[in-house]
Amino acid sequence: MRTFLTAFVLLVCLNVSATQAAVVVQMREMAGDVVFSYAGSLDLSGVGNPGLSFSFGGITPSGGDLSFASPSGTETEIYSTAIATSSVFGSGGRTPGSVFQGDPFSVSSSAITMPRNYISGSPIVGSFSFQGQSFSSLGINSLAAPYVWTVNGSGDSITLTAVPEPSSLAACVLFPVWYAVRRKRR
């Protein structure tokens, strides 16, 4: 029983996911803002040649769209038939972001945009924040995460996860302490 309980607590606290992703996007609420951070690489060799595009940073949870780029626009390359499966991650409409840093990247129900002259398999990294927002105000369903978009050809995936808020982490720390004290009293 003790081994089972320990394994269960570790799985809950570490939020371990069996999903393997080529690009991992983490969303978290921090100090009154929502921050998305992402890192990884994609094999786009099987999805055809890209076209020139212009991306505006923002999200549309009800459409399954993530666009990490300057809110005023960024020149990118679009792979228009790149997505095999997509995810709707809430009920919210389009919301432009506030602050962007890093490589432009977006995913929708059918397409991916990448930095200009992207070389398949090269790393991308960045962050995008929505100042003065929460998951609720953006219409994001963080409880159903992870959300996964699958790339045609390579089978690579883009995985959106929610990082637990500090109160969830505190519960993960306090539960084992409570359990140990309770067992000691018996």
PDB file of C-alpha atoms in Angstrom:
ATOM      1  CA  MET A   1       0.000   0.000   0.000  1.00  0.00           C
ATOM      2  CA  ARG A   2       2.815   2.392   0.880  1.00  0.00           C
ATOM      3  CA  THR A   3       4.496   1.862  -2.519  1.00  0.00           C
ATOM      4  CA  PHE A   4       1.218   2.441  -4.328  1.00  0.00           C
ATOM      5  CA  LEU A   5       0.517   5.629  -2.383  1.00  0.00           C
ATOM      6  CA  THR A   6       4.028   6.951  -2.998  1.00  0.00           C
ATOM      7  CA  ALA A   7       3.760   6.248  -6.727  1.00  0.00           C
ATOM      8  CA  PHE A   8       0.329   7.885  -6.868  1.00  0.00           C
ATOM      9  CA  VAL A   9       1.513  11.037  -5.091  1.00  0.00           C
ATOM     10  CA  LEU A  10       4.559  11.293  -7.369  1.00  0.00           C
ATOM     11  CA  LEU A  11       2.413  10.958 -10.492  1.00  0.00           C
ATOM     12  CA  VAL A  12      -0.033  13.611  -9.309  1.00  0.00           C
ATOM     13  CA  CYS A  13       2.641  16.032  -8.085  1.00  0.00           C
ATOM     14  CA  LEU A  14       4.886  15.749 -11.096  1.00  0.00           C
ATOM     15  CA  ASN A  15       1.950  15.788 -13.521  1.00  0.00           C
ATOM     16  CA  VAL A  16       3.666  13.111 -15.585  1.00  0.00           C
ATOM     17  CA  SER A  17       2.282  12.702 -19.083  1.00  0.00           C
ATOM     18  CA  ALA A  18       2.940   9.794 -21.420  1.00  0.00           C
ATOM     19  CA  THR A  19       2.629  12.109 -24.411  1.00  0.00           C
ATOM     20  CA  GLN A  20       5.822  12.549 -26.402  1.00  0.00           C
ATOM     21  CA  ALA A  21       5.859  15.915 -28.134  1.00  0.00           C
ATOM     22  CA  ALA A  22       8.152  17.529 -30.639  1.00  0.00           C
ATOM     23  CA  VAL A  23       7.084  20.973 -29.384  1.00  0.00           C
ATOM     24  CA  VAL A  24       5.835  21.413 -25.830  1.00  0.00           C
ATOM     25  CA  VAL A  25       3.789  24.517 -25.011  1.00  0.00           C
ATOM     26  CA  GLN A  26       3.205  25.234 -21.329  1.00  0.00           C
ATOM     27  CA  MET A  27       0.571  27.687 -20.132  1.00  0.00           C
ATOM     28  CA  ARG A  28       0.477  29.083 -16.615  1.00  0.00           C
ATOM     29  CA  GLU A  29      -1.165  31.832 -14.608  1.00  0.00           C
ATOM     30  CA  MET A  30       1.494  34.066 -13.042  1.00  0.00           C
ATOM     31  CA  ALA A  31       1.010  37.301 -11.084  1.00  0.00           C
ATOM     32  CA  GLY A  32      -2.250  38.232 -12.802  1.00  0.00           C
ATOM     33  CA  ASP A  33      -1.071  37.273 -16.308  1.00  0.00           C
ATOM     34  CA  VAL A  34      -1.252  34.161 -18.482  1.00  0.00           C
ATOM     35  CA  VAL A  35       2.121  33.132 -19.900  1.00  0.00           C
ATOM     36  CA  PHE A  36       2.721  30.586 -22.660  1.00  0.00           C
ATOM     37  CA  SER A  37       6.249  29.235 -23.124  1.00  0.00           C
ATOM     38  CA  TYR A  38       7.316  26.753 -25.785  1.00  0.00           C
ATOM     39  CA  ALA A  39      10.356  24.826 -26.965  1.00  0.00           C
ATOM     40  CA  GLY A  40      11.136  21.985 -29.332  1.00  0.00           C
ATOM     41  CA  SER A  41      11.489  21.223 -33.017  1.00  0.00           C
ATOM     42  CA  LEU A  42       9.321  19.825 -35.800  1.00  0.00           C
ATOM     43  CA  ASP A  43      10.020  17.542 -38.740  1.00  0.00           C
ATOM     44  CA  LEU A  44       8.112  19.271 -41.548  1.00  0.00           C
ATOM     45  CA  SER A  45       9.877  17.480 -44.412  1.00  0.00           C
ATOM     46  CA  GLY A  46       6.717  15.576 -45.381  1.00  0.00           C
ATOM     47  CA  VAL A  47       4.232  18.459 -45.519  1.00  0.00           C
ATOM     48  CA  GLY A  48       5.298  20.218 -48.705  1.00  0.00           C
ATOM     49  CA  ASN A  49       6.843  23.581 -49.386  1.00  0.00           C
ATOM     50  CA  PRO A  50       5.918  26.565 -47.245  1.00  0.00           C
ATOM     51  CA  GLY A  51       4.334  29.767 -48.432  1.00  0.00           C
ATOM     52  CA  LEU A  52       4.981  33.283 -47.181  1.00  0.00           C
ATOM     53  CA  SER A  53       2.674  34.396 -44.368  1.00  0.00           C
ATOM     54  CA  PHE A  54       2.226  37.155 -41.815  1.00  0.00           C
ATOM     55  CA  SER A  55       1.306  36.060 -38.277  1.00  0.00           C
ATOM     56  CA  PHE A  56      -0.323  38.175 -35.578  1.00  0.00           C
ATOM     57  CA  GLY A  57       0.156  36.949 -32.013  1.00  0.00           C
ATOM     58  CA  GLY A  58      -2.897  35.767 -30.133  1.00  0.00           C
ATOM     59  CA  ILE A  59      -4.997  32.744 -29.282  1.00  0.00           C
ATOM     60  CA  THR A  60      -8.449  31.420 -30.188  1.00  0.00           C
ATOM     61  CA  PRO A  61      -9.281  28.583 -27.771  1.00  0.00           C
ATOM     62  CA  SER A  62     -12.621  27.779 -29.485  1.00  0.00           C
ATOM     63  CA  GLY A  63     -10.833  27.377 -32.825  1.00  0.00           C
ATOM     64  CA  GLY A  64      -7.805  25.509 -31.509  1.00  0.00           C
ATOM     65  CA  ASP A  65      -5.469  28.304 -32.647  1.00  0.00           C
ATOM     66  CA  LEU A  66      -2.214  29.330 -30.956  1.00  0.00           C
ATOM     67  CA  SER A  67      -0.208  32.104 -32.612  1.00  0.00           C
ATOM     68  CA  PHE A  68       3.034  33.137 -30.957  1.00  0.00           C
ATOM     69  CA  ALA A  69       4.301  36.188 -32.817  1.00  0.00           C
ATOM     70  CA  SER A  70       4.419  39.933 -32.380  1.00  0.00           C
ATOM     71  CA  PRO A  71       0.921  41.325 -31.716  1.00  0.00           C
ATOM     72  CA  SER A  72       1.633  43.849 -34.498  1.00  0.00           C
ATOM     73  CA  GLY A  73       2.622  41.084 -36.938  1.00  0.00           C
ATOM     74  CA  THR A  74       5.625  38.965 -37.914  1.00  0.00           C
ATOM     75  CA  GLU A  75       6.680  37.583 -41.292  1.00  0.00           C
ATOM     76  CA  THR A  76       6.563  33.763 -41.207  1.00  0.00           C
ATOM     77  CA  GLU A  77       6.322  30.688 -43.429  1.00  0.00           C
ATOM     78  CA  ILE A  78       3.059  28.740 -43.520  1.00  0.00           C
ATOM     79  CA  TYR A  79       2.697  25.005 -44.033  1.00  0.00           C
ATOM     80  CA  SER A  80      -0.980  24.955 -45.000  1.00  0.00           C
ATOM     81  CA  THR A  81      -1.661  21.194 -44.894  1.00  0.00           C
ATOM     82  CA  ALA A  82       0.565  20.331 -41.961  1.00  0.00           C
ATOM     83  CA  ILE A  83      -1.946  19.349 -39.266  1.00  0.00           C
ATOM     84  CA  ALA A  84      -3.575  15.903 -39.184  1.00  0.00           C
ATOM     85  CA  THR A  85      -5.414  16.299 -35.856  1.00  0.00           C
ATOM     86  CA  SER A  86      -6.073  19.409 -33.804  1.00  0.00           C
ATOM     87  CA  SER A  87      -7.446  20.382 -30.406  1.00  0.00           C
ATOM     88  CA  VAL A  88      -9.974  22.931 -29.205  1.00  0.00           C
ATOM     89  CA  PHE A  89      -8.766  24.082 -25.779  1.00  0.00           C
ATOM     90  CA  GLY A  90     -11.683  26.172 -24.563  1.00  0.00           C
ATOM     91  CA  SER A  91     -14.639  28.351 -25.516  1.00  0.00           C
ATOM     92  CA  GLY A  92     -12.893  31.722 -25.810  1.00  0.00           C
ATOM     93  CA  GLY A  93     -12.730  33.809 -28.960  1.00  0.00           C
ATOM     94  CA  ARG A  94      -9.704  35.533 -30.475  1.00  0.00           C
ATOM     95  CA  THR A  95      -7.560  37.455 -27.968  1.00  0.00           C
ATOM     96  CA  PRO A  96      -4.378  39.280 -29.023  1.00  0.00           C
ATOM     97  CA  GLY A  97      -1.385  38.851 -26.738  1.00  0.00           C
ATOM     98  CA  SER A  98       0.685  41.497 -24.994  1.00  0.00           C
ATOM     99  CA  VAL A  99       4.388  40.597 -24.996  1.00  0.00           C
ATOM    100  CA  PHE A 100       6.186  38.175 -27.353  1.00  0.00           C
ATOM    101  CA  GLN A 101       9.795  36.975 -27.238  1.00  0.00           C
ATOM    102  CA  GLY A 102      11.522  34.301 -29.314  1.00  0.00           C
ATOM    103  CA  ASP A 103      10.852  32.448 -32.553  1.00  0.00           C
ATOM    104  CA  PRO A 104       7.449  32.992 -34.205  1.00  0.00           C
ATOM    105  CA  PHE A 105       5.327  29.845 -34.213  1.00  0.00           C
ATOM    106  CA  SER A 106       1.640  29.079 -34.642  1.00  0.00           C
ATOM    107  CA  VAL A 107      -0.637  26.099 -35.002  1.00  0.00           C
ATOM    108  CA  SER A 108      -4.280  25.951 -36.055  1.00  0.00           C
ATOM    109  CA  SER A 109      -6.760  23.301 -37.147  1.00  0.00           C
ATOM    110  CA  SER A 110      -4.953  22.828 -40.474  1.00  0.00           C
ATOM    111  CA  ALA A 111      -1.713  24.815 -40.632  1.00  0.00           C
ATOM    112  CA  ILE A 112       1.563  25.566 -38.904  1.00  0.00           C
ATOM    113  CA  THR A 113       3.598  28.743 -39.270  1.00  0.00           C
ATOM    114  CA  MET A 114       7.293  28.769 -38.517  1.00  0.00           C
ATOM    115  CA  PRO A 115      10.106  31.355 -38.614  1.00  0.00           C
ATOM    116  CA  ARG A 116      11.209  32.461 -42.100  1.00  0.00           C
ATOM    117  CA  ASN A 117      13.739  30.020 -43.644  1.00  0.00           C
ATOM    118  CA  TYR A 118      13.006  27.388 -40.984  1.00  0.00           C
ATOM    119  CA  ILE A 119      15.105  24.251 -41.414  1.00  0.00           C
ATOM    120  CA  SER A 120      13.116  21.118 -40.554  1.00  0.00           C
ATOM    121  CA  GLY A 121      14.195  19.769 -37.166  1.00  0.00           C
ATOM    122  CA  SER A 122      15.767  23.032 -35.971  1.00  0.00           C
ATOM    123  CA  PRO A 123      14.903  24.139 -32.429  1.00  0.00           C
ATOM    124  CA  ILE A 124      12.389  26.894 -31.711  1.00  0.00           C
ATOM    125  CA  VAL A 125      11.835  28.585 -28.366  1.00  0.00           C
ATOM    126  CA  GLY A 126       9.772  31.499 -27.116  1.00  0.00           C
ATOM    127  CA  SER A 127       7.197  32.937 -24.766  1.00  0.00           C
ATOM    128  CA  PHE A 128       4.028  34.970 -25.106  1.00  0.00           C
ATOM    129  CA  SER A 129       2.075  36.687 -22.352  1.00  0.00           C
ATOM    130  CA  PHE A 130      -1.440  37.994 -21.927  1.00  0.00           C
ATOM    131  CA  GLN A 131      -1.242  40.761 -19.337  1.00  0.00           C
ATOM    132  CA  GLY A 132      -4.118  41.140 -16.889  1.00  0.00           C
ATOM    133  CA  GLN A 133      -5.742  37.887 -18.029  1.00  0.00           C
ATOM    134  CA  SER A 134      -6.590  34.516 -16.490  1.00  0.00           C
ATOM    135  CA  PHE A 135      -7.430  31.144 -18.029  1.00  0.00           C
ATOM    136  CA  SER A 136     -11.070  31.931 -17.311  1.00  0.00           C
ATOM    137  CA  SER A 137     -11.051  35.385 -18.948  1.00  0.00           C
ATOM    138  CA  LEU A 138      -9.366  33.921 -22.047  1.00  0.00           C
ATOM    139  CA  GLY A 139     -11.901  31.070 -22.204  1.00  0.00           C
ATOM    140  CA  ILE A 140      -9.247  28.367 -21.728  1.00  0.00           C
ATOM    141  CA  ASN A 141     -10.206  25.001 -20.238  1.00  0.00           C
ATOM    142  CA  SER A 142      -6.939  24.241 -18.438  1.00  0.00           C
ATOM    143  CA  LEU A 143      -8.378  21.242 -16.580  1.00  0.00           C
ATOM    144  CA  ALA A 144      -8.680  19.124 -19.737  1.00  0.00           C
ATOM    145  CA  ALA A 145      -5.027  19.607 -20.747  1.00  0.00           C
ATOM    146  CA  PRO A 146      -2.950  18.239 -22.354  1.00  0.00           C
ATOM    147  CA  TYR A 147      -4.145  19.172 -25.825  1.00  0.00           C
ATOM    148  CA  VAL A 148      -2.382  17.686 -28.863  1.00  0.00           C
ATOM    149  CA  TRP A 149      -1.994  18.684 -32.520  1.00  0.00           C
ATOM    150  CA  THR A 150      -0.444  16.006 -34.778  1.00  0.00           C
ATOM    151  CA  VAL A 151       1.747  16.867 -37.776  1.00  0.00           C
ATOM    152  CA  ASN A 152       1.052  15.139 -41.117  1.00  0.00           C
ATOM    153  CA  GLY A 153       3.851  12.936 -42.415  1.00  0.00           C
ATOM    154  CA  SER A 154       6.232  12.871 -39.448  1.00  0.00           C
ATOM    155  CA  GLY A 155       3.693  12.171 -36.719  1.00  0.00           C
ATOM    156  CA  ASP A 156       5.406  14.812 -34.577  1.00  0.00           C
ATOM    157  CA  SER A 157       3.106  16.535 -32.148  1.00  0.00           C
ATOM    158  CA  ILE A 158       2.568  19.877 -30.506  1.00  0.00           C
ATOM    159  CA  THR A 159       1.385  19.436 -26.931  1.00  0.00           C
ATOM    160  CA  LEU A 160      -0.237  22.173 -24.845  1.00  0.00           C
ATOM    161  CA  THR A 161      -0.065  21.563 -21.080  1.00  0.00           C
ATOM    162  CA  ALA A 162      -1.207  23.567 -18.078  1.00  0.00           C
ATOM    163  CA  VAL A 163       1.328  24.111 -15.299  1.00  0.00           C
ATOM    164  CA  PRO A 164      -0.421  23.711 -11.939  1.00  0.00           C
ATOM    165  CA  GLU A 165      -0.972  26.836  -9.915  1.00  0.00           C
ATOM    166  CA  PRO A 166       0.976  27.120  -6.654  1.00  0.00           C
ATOM    167  CA  SER A 167      -2.005  25.973  -4.555  1.00  0.00           C
ATOM    168  CA  SER A 168      -1.997  22.629  -6.423  1.00  0.00           C
ATOM    169  CA  LEU A 169       1.708  22.262  -5.783  1.00  0.00           C
ATOM    170  CA  ALA A 170       1.191  23.075  -2.114  1.00  0.00           C
ATOM    171  CA  ALA A 171      -1.446  20.348  -1.884  1.00  0.00           C
ATOM    172  CA  CYS A 172       1.035  17.872  -3.352  1.00  0.00           C
ATOM    173  CA  VAL A 173       3.553  18.788  -0.656  1.00  0.00           C
ATOM    174  CA  LEU A 174       1.087  18.973   2.232  1.00  0.00           C
ATOM    175  CA  PHE A 175      -0.714  15.696   1.519  1.00  0.00           C
ATOM    176  CA  PRO A 176       2.328  13.446   2.176  1.00  0.00           C
ATOM    177  CA  VAL A 177       3.129  15.438   5.345  1.00  0.00           C
ATOM    178  CA  TRP A 178      -0.454  15.080   6.576  1.00  0.00           C
ATOM    179  CA  TYR A 179      -0.435  11.363   5.754  1.00  0.00           C
ATOM    180  CA  ALA A 180       2.875  10.793   7.607  1.00  0.00           C
ATOM    181  CA  VAL A 181       1.652  12.643  10.716  1.00  0.00           C
ATOM    182  CA  ARG A 182      -1.640  10.751  10.651  1.00  0.00           C
ATOM    183  CA  ARG A 183       0.111   7.367  10.393  1.00  0.00           C
ATOM    184  CA  LYS A 184       2.512   8.261  13.199  1.00  0.00           C
ATOM    185  CA  ARG A 185      -0.405   9.041  15.562  1.00  0.00           C
ATOM    186  CA  ARG A 186      -1.916   5.569  15.082  1.00  0.00           C
TER     187      ARG A 186
END
